[in-house]
Short mmCIF file of C-alpha atoms in Angstrom, two decimals:
data_model
loop_
_atom_site.label_atom_id
_atom_site.label_comp_id
_atom_site.label_asym_id
_atom_site.label_seq_id
_atom_site.Cartn_x
_atom_site.Cartn_y
_atom_site.Cartn_z
CA UNK A 126 25.50 -7.61 14.07
CA UNK A 127 23.56 -9.96 11.80
CA UNK A 128 21.37 -12.67 13.09
CA UNK A 129 19.28 -14.18 10.39
CA UNK A 130 18.24 -17.02 12.44
CA UNK A 131 17.80 -20.83 11.62
CA UNK A 132 16.77 -21.38 7.97
CA UNK A 133 12.93 -21.92 7.99
CA UNK A 134 10.67 -24.09 5.95
CA UNK A 135 9.08 -20.96 4.44
CA UNK A 136 12.35 -19.43 3.24
CA UNK A 137 13.44 -22.72 1.57
CA UNK A 138 9.99 -23.03 0.20
CA UNK A 139 10.42 -19.58 -1.62
CA UNK A 140 13.85 -20.58 -3.19
CA UNK A 141 12.16 -23.86 -4.35
CA UNK A 142 9.67 -21.63 -6.24
CA UNK A 143 11.65 -18.83 -7.05
CA UNK A 144 14.64 -20.64 -8.82
CA UNK A 145 12.56 -22.63 -11.26
CA UNK A 146 10.64 -19.41 -12.13
CA UNK A 147 13.72 -17.34 -12.45
CA UNK A 148 15.22 -20.20 -14.76
CA UNK A 149 11.89 -20.39 -16.80
CA UNK A 150 11.81 -16.77 -17.56
CA UNK A 151 15.67 -16.78 -18.83
CA UNK A 152 14.81 -19.66 -20.99
CA UNK A 153 11.60 -17.74 -22.41
CA UNK A 154 13.70 -14.69 -23.20
CA UNK A 155 16.16 -17.17 -25.06
CA UNK A 156 13.25 -18.35 -26.89
CA UNK A 157 11.95 -15.02 -27.74
CA UNK A 158 15.09 -13.83 -29.04
CA UNK A 159 15.81 -16.93 -31.26
CA UNK A 160 12.14 -16.47 -32.58
CA UNK A 161 12.63 -12.89 -33.12
CA UNK A 162 15.91 -13.36 -34.85
CA UNK A 163 14.39 -16.01 -37.10
CA UNK A 164 11.38 -14.10 -38.21
CA UNK A 165 13.73 -10.89 -38.89
CA UNK A 166 15.84 -12.92 -41.21
CA UNK A 167 13.14 -14.45 -42.97
CA UNK A 168 11.45 -11.15 -43.47
CA UNK A 169 14.66 -9.56 -44.69
CA UNK A 170 15.12 -12.49 -47.30
CA UNK A 171 11.71 -12.12 -48.66
CA UNK A 172 12.31 -8.49 -49.07
CA UNK A 173 15.41 -9.22 -51.13
CA UNK A 174 13.24 -11.69 -53.38
CA UNK A 175 9.87 -9.77 -53.45
CA UNK A 176 8.90 -6.32 -52.43
CA UNK A 177 6.00 -7.83 -50.29
CA UNK A 178 3.23 -10.22 -50.33
CA UNK A 179 0.30 -8.70 -48.29
CA UNK A 180 -0.81 -12.03 -46.64
CA UNK A 181 2.73 -12.76 -45.55
CA UNK A 182 3.21 -9.34 -44.04
CA UNK A 183 0.04 -9.66 -42.04
CA UNK A 184 1.08 -13.09 -40.60
CA UNK A 185 4.70 -11.97 -39.91
CA UNK A 186 3.16 -8.91 -37.95
CA UNK A 187 0.50 -11.08 -36.12
CA UNK A 188 3.62 -13.23 -35.01
CA UNK A 189 5.82 -10.31 -33.90
CA UNK A 190 2.99 -9.02 -32.21
CA UNK A 191 2.51 -12.14 -30.46
CA UNK A 192 6.00 -12.53 -29.56
CA UNK A 193 6.10 -9.08 -27.70
CA UNK A 194 5.01 -7.96 -24.35
CA UNK A 195 1.47 -7.27 -25.30
CA UNK A 196 -1.70 -7.03 -23.68
CA UNK A 197 -2.66 -10.46 -25.05
CA UNK A 198 -0.30 -12.49 -22.62
CA UNK A 199 -2.61 -12.09 -19.76
CA UNK A 200 -5.49 -13.31 -21.78
CA UNK A 201 -4.01 -16.31 -22.99
CA UNK A 202 -3.15 -17.03 -19.46
CA UNK A 203 -6.56 -16.83 -18.55
CA UNK A 204 -8.19 -18.64 -21.40
CA UNK A 205 -6.47 -21.94 -20.55
CA UNK A 206 -7.17 -24.14 -17.70
CA UNK A 207 -5.41 -23.72 -14.45
CA UNK A 208 -4.31 -27.64 -14.41
CA UNK A 209 -3.18 -27.25 -18.09
CA UNK A 210 -1.01 -23.98 -17.42
CA UNK A 211 0.63 -25.68 -14.58
CA UNK A 212 1.33 -28.78 -16.51
CA UNK A 213 2.90 -26.81 -19.52
CA UNK A 214 4.96 -24.74 -17.13
CA UNK A 215 6.30 -27.84 -15.51
CA UNK A 216 7.02 -29.63 -18.89
CA UNK A 217 8.48 -26.24 -20.29
CA UNK A 218 6.20 -26.06 -22.97
CA UNK A 219 7.93 -23.47 -25.35
CA UNK A 220 4.60 -21.83 -26.78
CA UNK A 221 3.58 -21.52 -23.06
CA UNK A 222 6.57 -19.78 -21.94
CA UNK A 223 6.37 -17.38 -25.02
CA UNK A 224 2.80 -16.51 -24.35
CA UNK A 225 3.40 -15.75 -20.57
CA UNK A 226 6.92 -14.39 -20.68
CA UNK A 227 5.72 -11.14 -19.29
CA UNK A 228 4.11 -12.77 -16.39
CA UNK A 229 7.19 -14.91 -15.80
CA UNK A 230 9.18 -11.60 -15.94
CA UNK A 231 7.17 -9.91 -13.40
CA UNK A 232 7.36 -13.13 -11.05
CA UNK A 233 11.17 -13.58 -11.48
CA UNK A 234 11.72 -9.63 -10.83
CA UNK A 235 9.47 -9.90 -7.79
CA UNK A 236 11.44 -12.75 -6.32
CA UNK A 237 14.71 -11.01 -7.25
CA UNK A 238 13.53 -7.96 -5.39
CA UNK A 239 12.92 -10.13 -2.33
CA UNK A 240 16.36 -11.79 -2.66
CA UNK A 241 17.77 -8.21 -2.37
CA UNK A 242 15.79 -7.64 0.61
CA UNK A 243 17.46 -10.37 2.44
CA UNK A 244 20.86 -9.55 1.15
CA UNK A 245 20.60 -6.12 2.61
CA UNK A 246 19.06 -6.86 5.88
CA UNK A 247 20.04 -10.61 6.74
CA UNK A 248 23.56 -10.54 5.56
CA UNK A 249 26.90 -8.97 6.11
CA UNK A 250 27.38 -7.94 2.53
CA UNK A 251 26.48 -4.49 3.09
CA UNK A 252 27.12 -2.41 6.35
CA UNK A 253 25.01 -0.63 8.88
CA UNK A 254 25.25 2.61 10.55
CA UNK A 255 23.57 4.45 13.61
CA UNK A 256 20.83 6.92 13.27
CA UNK A 257 21.34 10.43 13.96
CA UNK A 258 18.70 13.38 14.25
CA UNK A 259 19.54 16.81 13.48
CA UNK A 260 16.54 19.37 13.48
CA UNK A 261 18.12 21.74 11.01
CA UNK A 262 18.89 18.99 8.33
CA UNK A 263 15.43 17.26 9.08
CA UNK A 264 13.50 20.46 8.24
CA UNK A 265 16.00 21.59 5.51
CA UNK A 266 15.42 18.40 3.60
CA UNK A 267 11.66 18.31 4.11
CA UNK A 268 11.20 21.84 2.96
CA UNK A 269 13.52 21.36 -0.03
CA UNK A 270 11.48 18.63 -1.34
CA UNK A 271 8.15 20.73 -1.03
CA UNK A 272 10.00 23.68 -2.92
CA UNK A 273 11.43 21.26 -5.62
CA UNK A 274 7.79 19.67 -5.71
CA UNK A 275 5.89 23.08 -6.05
CA UNK A 276 8.41 24.11 -8.92
CA UNK A 277 8.42 21.02 -10.92
CA UNK A 278 5.15 19.26 -10.22
CA UNK A 279 2.45 21.76 -9.35
CA UNK A 280 -0.74 21.18 -11.45
CA UNK A 281 -4.19 22.43 -11.84
CA UNK A 282 -6.91 19.90 -12.43
CA UNK A 283 -9.95 20.22 -14.39
CA UNK A 284 -12.02 16.94 -13.07
CA UNK A 285 -15.58 17.36 -12.51
CA UNK A 286 -17.56 16.29 -9.45
CA UNK A 287 -19.28 12.74 -9.67
CA UNK A 288 -22.24 14.19 -7.82
CA UNK A 289 -22.62 17.70 -9.41
CA UNK A 290 -21.01 17.53 -12.64
CA UNK A 291 -19.22 20.92 -11.70
CA UNK A 292 -15.69 21.87 -10.79
CA UNK A 293 -15.81 21.26 -7.11
CA UNK A 294 -12.91 18.94 -6.55
CA UNK A 295 -13.71 18.67 -2.62
CA UNK A 296 -11.34 15.80 -1.24
CA UNK A 297 -10.66 14.62 -4.90
CA UNK A 298 -8.27 11.75 -5.82
CA UNK A 299 -5.44 13.88 -6.77
CA UNK A 300 -5.87 15.96 -3.31
CA UNK A 301 -5.88 12.79 -1.31
CA UNK A 302 -2.83 11.07 -2.80
CA UNK A 303 -0.92 14.24 -2.42
CA UNK A 304 -2.05 14.24 1.20
CA UNK A 305 -0.78 10.88 1.69
CA UNK A 306 2.48 11.45 -0.10
CA UNK A 307 3.37 14.34 2.01
CA UNK A 308 2.56 12.71 5.24
CA UNK A 309 4.29 9.51 3.97
CA UNK A 310 7.76 11.62 3.48
CA UNK A 311 7.68 12.86 7.20
CA UNK A 312 6.77 9.34 8.38
CA UNK A 313 9.61 7.84 6.67
CA UNK A 314 12.20 10.47 7.72
CA UNK A 315 10.61 10.27 11.38
CA UNK A 316 11.98 6.79 11.05
CA UNK A 317 15.31 7.25 9.15
CA UNK A 318 16.46 10.20 11.46
CA UNK A 319 14.87 8.88 14.53
CA UNK A 320 13.06 12.26 14.93
CA UNK A 321 11.09 11.25 18.20
CA UNK A 322 9.95 14.81 18.88
CA UNK A 323 7.19 14.55 16.12
CA UNK A 324 6.02 11.26 17.47
CA UNK A 325 2.38 12.73 18.06
CA UNK A 326 2.29 14.19 14.52
CA UNK A 327 3.06 10.63 13.22
CA UNK A 328 0.19 9.13 15.23
CA UNK A 329 -2.13 11.91 13.49
CA UNK A 330 -0.60 10.81 10.17
CA UNK A 331 -1.35 7.16 10.70
CA UNK A 332 -4.98 8.04 11.87
CA UNK A 333 -5.41 10.03 8.48
CA UNK A 334 -4.30 6.85 6.65
CA UNK A 335 -6.98 4.90 8.56
CA UNK A 336 -9.41 7.63 7.95
CA UNK A 337 -8.73 7.42 4.17
CA UNK A 338 -9.35 3.81 4.52
CA UNK A 339 -12.94 4.36 5.81
CA UNK A 340 -13.55 7.24 3.53
CA UNK A 341 -12.25 5.69 0.21
CA UNK A 342 -13.79 2.21 0.52
CA UNK A 343 -17.05 3.63 1.76
CA UNK A 344 -17.16 6.05 -1.15
CA UNK A 345 -16.46 3.36 -3.70
CA UNK A 346 -18.99 0.44 -2.19
CA UNK A 347 -21.76 3.26 -1.64
CA UNK A 348 -21.62 4.78 -5.22
CA UNK A 349 -20.51 1.55 -7.15
CA UNK A 350 -22.18 -1.01 -5.36
CA UNK A 351 -19.76 -3.50 -6.29
CA UNK A 352 -19.31 -6.07 -3.52
CA UNK A 353 -18.00 -8.72 -5.80
CA UNK A 354 -15.65 -11.52 -4.61
CA UNK A 355 -13.38 -10.61 -7.47
CA UNK A 356 -13.11 -6.78 -6.32
CA UNK A 357 -12.67 -8.09 -2.78
CA UNK A 358 -9.92 -10.42 -3.61
CA UNK A 359 -8.13 -7.70 -5.21
CA UNK A 360 -8.29 -5.46 -2.44
CA UNK A 361 -6.70 -8.28 -0.12
CA UNK A 362 -4.23 -8.77 -2.74
CA UNK A 363 -3.18 -5.23 -2.83
CA UNK A 364 -2.94 -4.92 0.91
CA UNK A 365 -1.24 -8.34 1.74
CA UNK A 366 0.60 -9.94 -1.34
CA UNK A 367 3.89 -8.07 -1.01
CA UNK A 368 3.89 -8.10 2.85
CA UNK A 369 3.32 -11.84 2.89
CA UNK A 370 6.31 -12.52 1.06
CA UNK A 371 8.19 -10.38 2.93
CA UNK A 372 7.09 -12.25 6.20
CA UNK A 373 8.01 -15.48 4.41
CA UNK A 374 11.36 -14.63 3.07
CA UNK A 375 12.70 -12.59 6.32
CA UNK A 376 10.91 -14.88 8.80
CA UNK A 377 9.01 -12.02 10.22
CA UNK A 378 5.73 -11.70 11.97
CA UNK A 379 2.65 -9.87 10.13
CA UNK A 380 2.35 -7.50 12.81
CA UNK A 381 6.06 -6.22 12.40
CA UNK A 382 4.42 -4.65 9.37
CA UNK A 383 1.33 -3.27 11.60
CA UNK A 384 0.06 -0.84 9.05
CA UNK A 385 -1.03 -3.81 6.75
CA UNK A 386 -3.32 -5.87 9.28
CA UNK A 387 -4.63 -2.62 10.38
CA UNK A 388 -5.97 -1.48 7.01
CA UNK A 389 -6.94 -5.15 6.32
CA UNK A 390 -9.08 -5.21 9.42
CA UNK A 391 -10.69 -1.94 8.76
CA UNK A 392 -11.29 -2.56 5.06
CA UNK A 393 -12.97 -5.61 5.99
CA UNK A 394 -15.04 -3.86 8.60
CA UNK A 395 -16.19 -1.34 6.06
CA UNK A 396 -16.78 -3.97 3.74
CA UNK A 397 -19.06 -5.94 6.20
CA UNK A 398 -20.85 -2.81 7.14
CA UNK A 399 -21.96 -1.83 3.71
CA UNK A 400 -22.07 -5.54 2.21
CA UNK A 401 -24.71 -6.60 4.76
CA UNK A 402 -28.20 -5.89 3.39
CA UNK A 403 -26.47 -3.78 0.89
CA UNK A 404 -29.71 -3.08 -1.00
CA UNK A 405 -30.92 -0.98 1.75
CA UNK A 406 -27.87 1.31 1.87
CA UNK A 407 -29.86 4.06 0.06
CA UNK A 408 -32.12 4.16 3.09
CA UNK A 409 -30.87 6.79 5.66
CA UNK A 410 -32.23 5.11 8.56
CA UNK A 411 -30.69 1.78 7.75
CA UNK A 412 -27.30 3.56 7.12
CA UNK A 413 -27.46 5.28 10.61
CA UNK A 414 -28.13 1.74 12.09
CA UNK A 415 -25.04 0.33 10.35
CA UNK A 416 -22.71 3.31 11.37
CA UNK A 417 -24.27 3.01 14.98
CA UNK A 418 -23.39 -0.81 15.03
CA UNK A 419 -19.81 -0.12 13.93
CA UNK A 420 -19.32 2.14 16.85
CA UNK A 421 -20.97 -0.37 19.37
CA UNK A 422 -18.64 -3.19 17.85
CA UNK A 423 -15.74 -0.90 18.58
CA UNK A 424 -16.77 -0.04 22.05
CA UNK A 425 -17.36 -3.79 22.90
CA UNK A 426 -13.98 -5.05 21.64
CA UNK A 427 -11.62 -2.16 22.47
CA UNK A 428 -13.29 -0.70 25.60
CA UNK A 429 -14.55 -3.38 27.74
CA UNK A 430 -11.61 -5.22 29.41
CA UNK A 431 -11.07 -8.68 28.38
CA UNK A 432 -13.04 -8.76 25.23
CA UNK A 433 -10.15 -7.85 23.12
CA UNK A 434 -8.16 -10.85 24.07
CA UNK A 435 -11.28 -13.20 23.79
CA UNK A 436 -11.91 -11.94 20.28
CA UNK A 437 -8.42 -12.00 18.88
CA UNK A 438 -6.71 -14.92 20.79
CA UNK A 439 -7.83 -17.50 17.94
CA UNK A 440 -5.90 -15.33 15.48
CA UNK A 441 -2.82 -15.12 17.64
CA UNK A 442 -0.68 -17.36 15.07
CA UNK A 443 -0.88 -14.38 12.74
CA UNK A 444 -1.55 -11.27 14.67
CA UNK A 445 0.93 -12.05 17.51
CA UNK A 446 4.35 -10.28 17.63
CA UNK A 447 7.33 -10.58 19.85
CA UNK A 448 10.06 -8.03 19.67
CA UNK A 449 13.28 -9.66 20.22
CA UNK A 450 14.41 -6.70 22.49
CA UNK A 451 11.10 -7.02 24.64
CA UNK A 452 10.49 -10.78 24.89
CA UNK A 453 8.34 -10.52 27.93
CA UNK A 454 5.59 -8.31 26.36
CA UNK A 455 2.31 -10.45 25.64
CA UNK A 456 2.03 -11.40 21.94
CA UNK A 457 -1.19 -9.53 21.39
CA UNK A 458 0.09 -6.41 22.92
CA UNK A 459 1.37 -4.75 19.63
CA UNK A 460 -1.95 -5.63 18.03
CA UNK A 461 -4.01 -3.96 20.84
CA UNK A 462 -2.00 -1.20 20.99
CA UNK A 463 -1.72 -0.24 17.14
CA UNK A 464 -5.34 -1.14 16.38
CA UNK A 465 -6.73 0.60 19.52
CA UNK A 466 -5.12 4.04 18.61
CA UNK A 467 -7.30 4.20 15.61
CA UNK A 468 -10.31 2.27 16.43
CA UNK A 469 -12.70 5.14 15.66
CA UNK A 470 -11.37 7.11 12.78
CA UNK A 471 -12.22 4.84 10.17
CA UNK A 472 -15.92 5.27 11.13
CA UNK A 473 -15.47 9.15 10.93
CA UNK A 474 -14.05 8.54 7.35
CA UNK A 475 -17.21 6.55 6.58
CA UNK A 476 -19.35 9.32 8.02
CA UNK A 477 -17.48 12.00 5.90
CA UNK A 478 -17.77 9.93 2.76
CA UNK A 479 -21.79 9.52 3.44
CA UNK A 480 -22.03 13.23 3.73
CA UNK A 481 -19.54 14.19 1.02
CA UNK A 482 -22.47 14.66 -1.68
CA UNK A 483 -24.27 17.02 0.70
CA UNK A 484 -21.07 19.00 1.50
CA UNK A 485 -20.21 19.34 -2.17
CA UNK A 486 -23.76 20.88 -3.02
CA UNK A 487 -23.40 23.22 -0.01
CA UNK A 488 -20.00 24.27 -1.58
CA UNK A 489 -21.58 24.71 -4.94
CA UNK A 490 -24.18 27.18 -3.51
CA UNK A 491 -21.46 28.82 -1.75
CA UNK A 492 -19.45 29.41 -4.96
CA UNK A 493 -22.51 30.70 -6.71
CA UNK A 494 -23.40 33.09 -3.63
CA UNK A 495 -22.55 36.90 -4.21
CA UNK A 496 -18.91 37.72 -3.34
CA UNK A 497 -19.52 39.36 -0.11
CA UNK A 498 -21.43 36.45 1.43
CA UNK A 499 -19.16 34.03 0.10
CA UNK A 500 -16.10 35.58 1.43
CA UNK A 501 -17.66 36.14 4.76
CA UNK A 502 -18.67 32.47 5.18
CA UNK A 503 -15.35 31.27 4.06
CA UNK A 504 -13.57 33.62 6.33
CA UNK A 505 -15.68 32.29 9.28
CA UNK A 506 -14.66 28.64 8.40
CA UNK A 507 -11.05 29.40 8.20
CA UNK A 508 -11.13 31.40 11.49
CA UNK A 509 -12.95 28.69 13.29
CA UNK A 510 -10.60 25.95 11.89
CA UNK A 511 -7.40 27.60 12.71
CA UNK A 512 -8.81 28.38 16.33
CA UNK A 513 -9.76 24.62 16.89
CA UNK A 514 -6.48 23.50 15.27
CA UNK A 515 -4.76 25.71 17.86
CA UNK A 516 -6.55 24.51 20.92
CA UNK A 517 -6.12 21.04 19.70
CA UNK A 518 -2.07 21.81 19.43
CA UNK A 519 -2.06 23.63 22.81
CA UNK A 520 -4.07 21.26 25.13
CA UNK A 521 -3.67 17.76 23.24
CA UNK A 522 -0.80 17.75 20.75
CA UNK A 523 1.72 19.07 23.28
CA UNK A 524 1.03 16.29 25.87
CA UNK A 525 3.85 13.85 26.35
CA UNK A 526 3.44 10.98 24.02
CA UNK A 527 1.83 8.49 26.96
CA UNK A 528 -0.80 10.75 27.73
CA UNK A 529 -1.35 11.83 24.25
CA UNK A 530 -1.86 8.09 23.21
CA UNK A 531 -4.60 7.87 25.82
CA UNK A 532 -6.60 11.00 24.05
CA UNK A 533 -5.67 9.95 20.51
CA UNK A 534 -8.66 7.60 19.62
CA UNK A 535 -11.11 10.19 20.54
CA UNK A 536 -9.33 13.37 19.21
CA UNK A 537 -7.40 12.32 16.09
CA UNK A 538 -10.34 13.42 13.81
CA UNK A 539 -9.94 17.12 15.00
CA UNK A 540 -6.66 17.90 13.05
CA UNK A 541 -7.68 15.71 10.18
CA UNK A 542 -10.91 18.03 9.78
CA UNK A 543 -8.95 20.91 10.38
CA UNK A 544 -6.70 20.05 7.49
CA UNK A 545 -9.63 19.35 5.37
CA UNK A 546 -11.29 22.57 5.87
CA UNK A 547 -8.22 24.57 5.27
CA UNK A 548 -7.21 22.60 2.03
CA UNK A 549 -10.58 23.00 0.54
CA UNK A 550 -11.86 26.36 1.40
CA UNK A 551 -11.08 27.82 -1.98
CA UNK A 552 -11.79 26.59 -5.65
CA UNK A 553 -8.29 27.41 -6.49
CA UNK A 554 -6.90 25.18 -3.63
CA UNK A 555 -9.18 22.42 -4.42
CA UNK A 556 -8.50 22.08 -7.96
CA UNK A 557 -4.53 22.07 -7.74
CA UNK A 558 -1.91 19.44 -6.32
CA UNK A 559 1.78 18.63 -6.14
CA UNK A 560 2.03 15.54 -8.45
CA UNK A 561 5.26 14.46 -6.94
CA UNK A 562 3.66 13.97 -3.38
CA UNK A 563 0.72 12.50 -5.23
CA UNK A 564 3.04 9.95 -7.00
CA UNK A 565 4.57 9.13 -3.87
CA UNK A 566 1.24 8.66 -2.38
CA UNK A 567 0.34 5.86 -4.81
CA UNK A 568 3.21 3.79 -3.32
CA UNK A 569 2.97 3.98 0.37
CA UNK A 570 2.29 0.76 0.89
CA UNK A 571 5.46 -0.31 -0.73
CA UNK A 572 7.72 2.38 0.73
CA UNK A 573 6.35 1.50 4.24
CA UNK A 574 7.23 -2.13 3.91
CA UNK A 575 10.53 -1.77 2.06
CA UNK A 576 11.87 0.93 4.40
CA UNK A 577 12.57 -2.13 6.98
CA UNK A 578 15.08 -3.85 4.75
CA UNK A 579 16.39 -1.74 2.00
CA UNK A 580 16.45 1.71 3.53
CA UNK A 581 16.77 0.84 7.25
CA UNK A 582 18.05 -2.31 8.81
CA UNK A 583 16.81 -4.66 11.61
CA UNK A 584 19.28 -7.51 11.16
CA UNK A 585 17.21 -9.92 13.01
CA UNK A 586 13.91 -11.69 12.32
CA UNK A 587 11.09 -9.30 14.14
CA UNK A 588 13.56 -6.71 15.13
CA UNK A 589 12.63 -3.12 14.82
CA UNK A 590 14.82 -1.18 12.35
CA UNK A 591 17.21 0.56 14.62
CA UNK A 592 20.14 0.93 11.96
CA UNK A 593 20.54 2.53 8.74
CA UNK A 594 21.43 0.54 5.68
CA UNK A 595 25.20 1.74 4.47
CA UNK A 596 26.17 1.55 1.09
CA UNK A 597 28.69 4.33 1.36
CA UNK A 598 30.39 4.14 4.81
CA UNK A 599 31.31 7.32 6.36
CA UNK A 600 29.67 9.45 4.05
CA UNK A 601 26.06 9.74 5.78
CA UNK A 602 24.52 12.33 3.43
CA UNK A 603 25.85 10.49 0.13
CA UNK A 604 24.52 7.33 1.61
CA UNK A 605 21.29 8.78 2.23
CA UNK A 606 21.07 9.97 -1.40
CA UNK A 607 22.08 6.55 -2.89
CA UNK A 608 19.98 4.30 -0.50
CA UNK A 609 16.80 6.62 -0.98
CA UNK A 610 17.20 6.51 -4.88
CA UNK A 611 17.43 2.75 -4.83
CA UNK A 612 14.67 2.40 -2.30
CA UNK A 613 12.07 4.73 -4.15
CA UNK A 614 13.01 2.89 -7.30
CA UNK A 615 12.42 -0.62 -5.83
CA UNK A 616 9.24 0.48 -4.10
CA UNK A 617 7.70 1.88 -7.37
CA UNK A 618 8.67 -1.41 -9.11
CA UNK A 619 6.96 -3.44 -6.33
CA UNK A 620 4.01 -1.29 -6.96
CA UNK A 621 3.96 -2.05 -10.58
CA UNK A 622 4.48 -5.79 -10.06
CA UNK A 623 1.95 -6.32 -7.50
CA UNK A 624 -0.65 -4.71 -9.71
CA UNK A 625 0.58 -6.75 -12.75
CA UNK A 626 0.44 -9.99 -11.12
CA UNK A 627 -2.94 -8.97 -9.66
CA UNK A 628 -4.35 -8.66 -13.11
CA UNK A 629 -3.03 -12.15 -14.00
CA UNK A 630 -4.18 -14.16 -11.22
CA UNK A 631 -7.31 -12.25 -9.81
CA UNK A 632 -9.86 -12.12 -12.25
CA UNK A 633 -12.61 -9.41 -11.68
CA UNK A 634 -15.58 -10.93 -13.22
CA UNK A 635 -15.02 -14.97 -13.06
CA UNK A 636 -15.65 -16.37 -9.65
CA UNK A 637 -14.82 -19.95 -10.89
CA UNK A 638 -11.61 -18.97 -12.26
CA UNK A 639 -10.88 -17.21 -9.07
CA UNK A 640 -11.47 -20.10 -7.14
CA UNK A 641 -9.55 -22.35 -9.34
CA UNK A 642 -6.49 -19.94 -9.08
CA UNK A 643 -6.81 -20.16 -5.35
CA UNK A 644 -6.92 -23.63 -4.88
CA UNK A 645 -3.92 -24.21 -7.37
CA UNK A 646 -1.79 -21.62 -5.43
CA UNK A 647 -2.69 -23.42 -2.18
CA UNK A 648 -1.73 -26.69 -3.72
CA UNK A 649 1.62 -25.18 -5.04
CA UNK A 650 2.35 -23.60 -1.50
CA UNK A 651 1.45 -26.77 0.34
CA UNK A 652 3.71 -28.93 -1.98
CA UNK A 653 6.63 -26.32 -1.64
CA UNK A 654 6.40 -26.11 1.96
CA UNK A 655 6.15 -29.85 2.49
CA UNK A 656 9.12 -30.54 0.24
CA UNK A 657 11.05 -27.64 2.31
CA UNK A 658 10.22 -29.33 5.61
CA UNK A 659 11.48 -32.64 4.43
CA UNK A 660 14.72 -31.20 3.07
CA UNK A 661 15.37 -29.34 6.39
CA UNK A 662 14.84 -32.79 8.25
CA UNK A 663 17.47 -34.45 6.06
CA UNK A 664 20.51 -32.73 7.74
CA UNK A 665 19.19 -33.23 11.32
CA UNK A 666 18.70 -37.07 10.80
CA UNK A 667 22.08 -37.36 9.20
#
């Protein structure tokens, strides 16, 4: 039974912003069609009268290029002042609409997708069905995807190491994206089929994502030394832009999508650790102090009773969460549980990133060693890794989930390290990947958030997705096929739209422009929210 709850100011403010943008985009498309038709006719008539006039040809070409969805649109948006852009938008200035047609289209499409989210999850227009776990079907589907991916998307890469210039490929981008992809598929299938028997594996997968947050961000900041405000803003946009709108449109707490606040927190901590006194990052002693300080901060906040609540209580308004099925649970419980499970592994990721160049040099020497010595060392690494992995599986992984969760913060790095060793022990393994999984790995944030509303279904604000979205009732596998196809397509579009809008609104090297955009955005949000609040008060007074 759907229970969308009362209409909230945030939802009304979204509609107040979305409708004008959508209408304006449609109008810009009409203007573009008219202009294109007009220029085409003029160009055709001139060809009948005269073969060509070179100057006219160049002018027409420039006009047509300007009218298309070219890369010049964002540039024009950036060159005008924020105030001027807002005034031209409100006044429906035709030249402005034509120049920014691509941006308007992206905003309109993004808003339309959010409306689709609401329709799927909070209305009775589509049905819902119960989850049903069958191990045979679960494994069949997953291994079928692996086989298809291996046949169709296996690729060997020729990338060079950033540190040695040779083809080492240790933990390269293709490999980590593939890693995220195959984990994400299992993570999503775990939710779809309610495969509770792999709960402990899912905990490891989430730890691996957090490990990659520490590894990837440390690598970027340590190598690029780019602590600019623009880069930071782009990272925050990537992590929170989409989920923020989901919270507004669907009236959900931020913590429902716990992966987003977790990654935001650990990204901020990596940024802070390397950004403070960043000119000394090349000094090993300073870096050792920084990493040690990270451990100390985590120990103080998460290990000492009472400190967690003191630190995070001021942020209860956006880190608090109440499950409608468990209203008695404290609002900070979810944040304490989720963030606490992986409180150390992001630091392990930083450590691995710091020693990454050293490991690559050792691997380079190993590849150049005589065959007998090389094979012996590799065999030893594989044997030891398998032994450690087996011991972890037997004595930790097989524990019940409550007992396992108590050990997880201190042991999750073990299976991650074992996987890294086995995935990279030969040059051939390091240099290849399954690009289908790598493609899925790039849209993990969008697939994670979207699953709640257009693949699964919660039907109530802040509800856990306990049901499946049913477009084809009584045909579970056909429904799975159709909803999955739509879900993946929409997730990929959201990934592209988020990045497109980021390039428009978050300049990388213009802090003044970034501040103007931020202030203008806040002004628009406050204005829309205030208007929505007033509109909701009118029926009550009547």
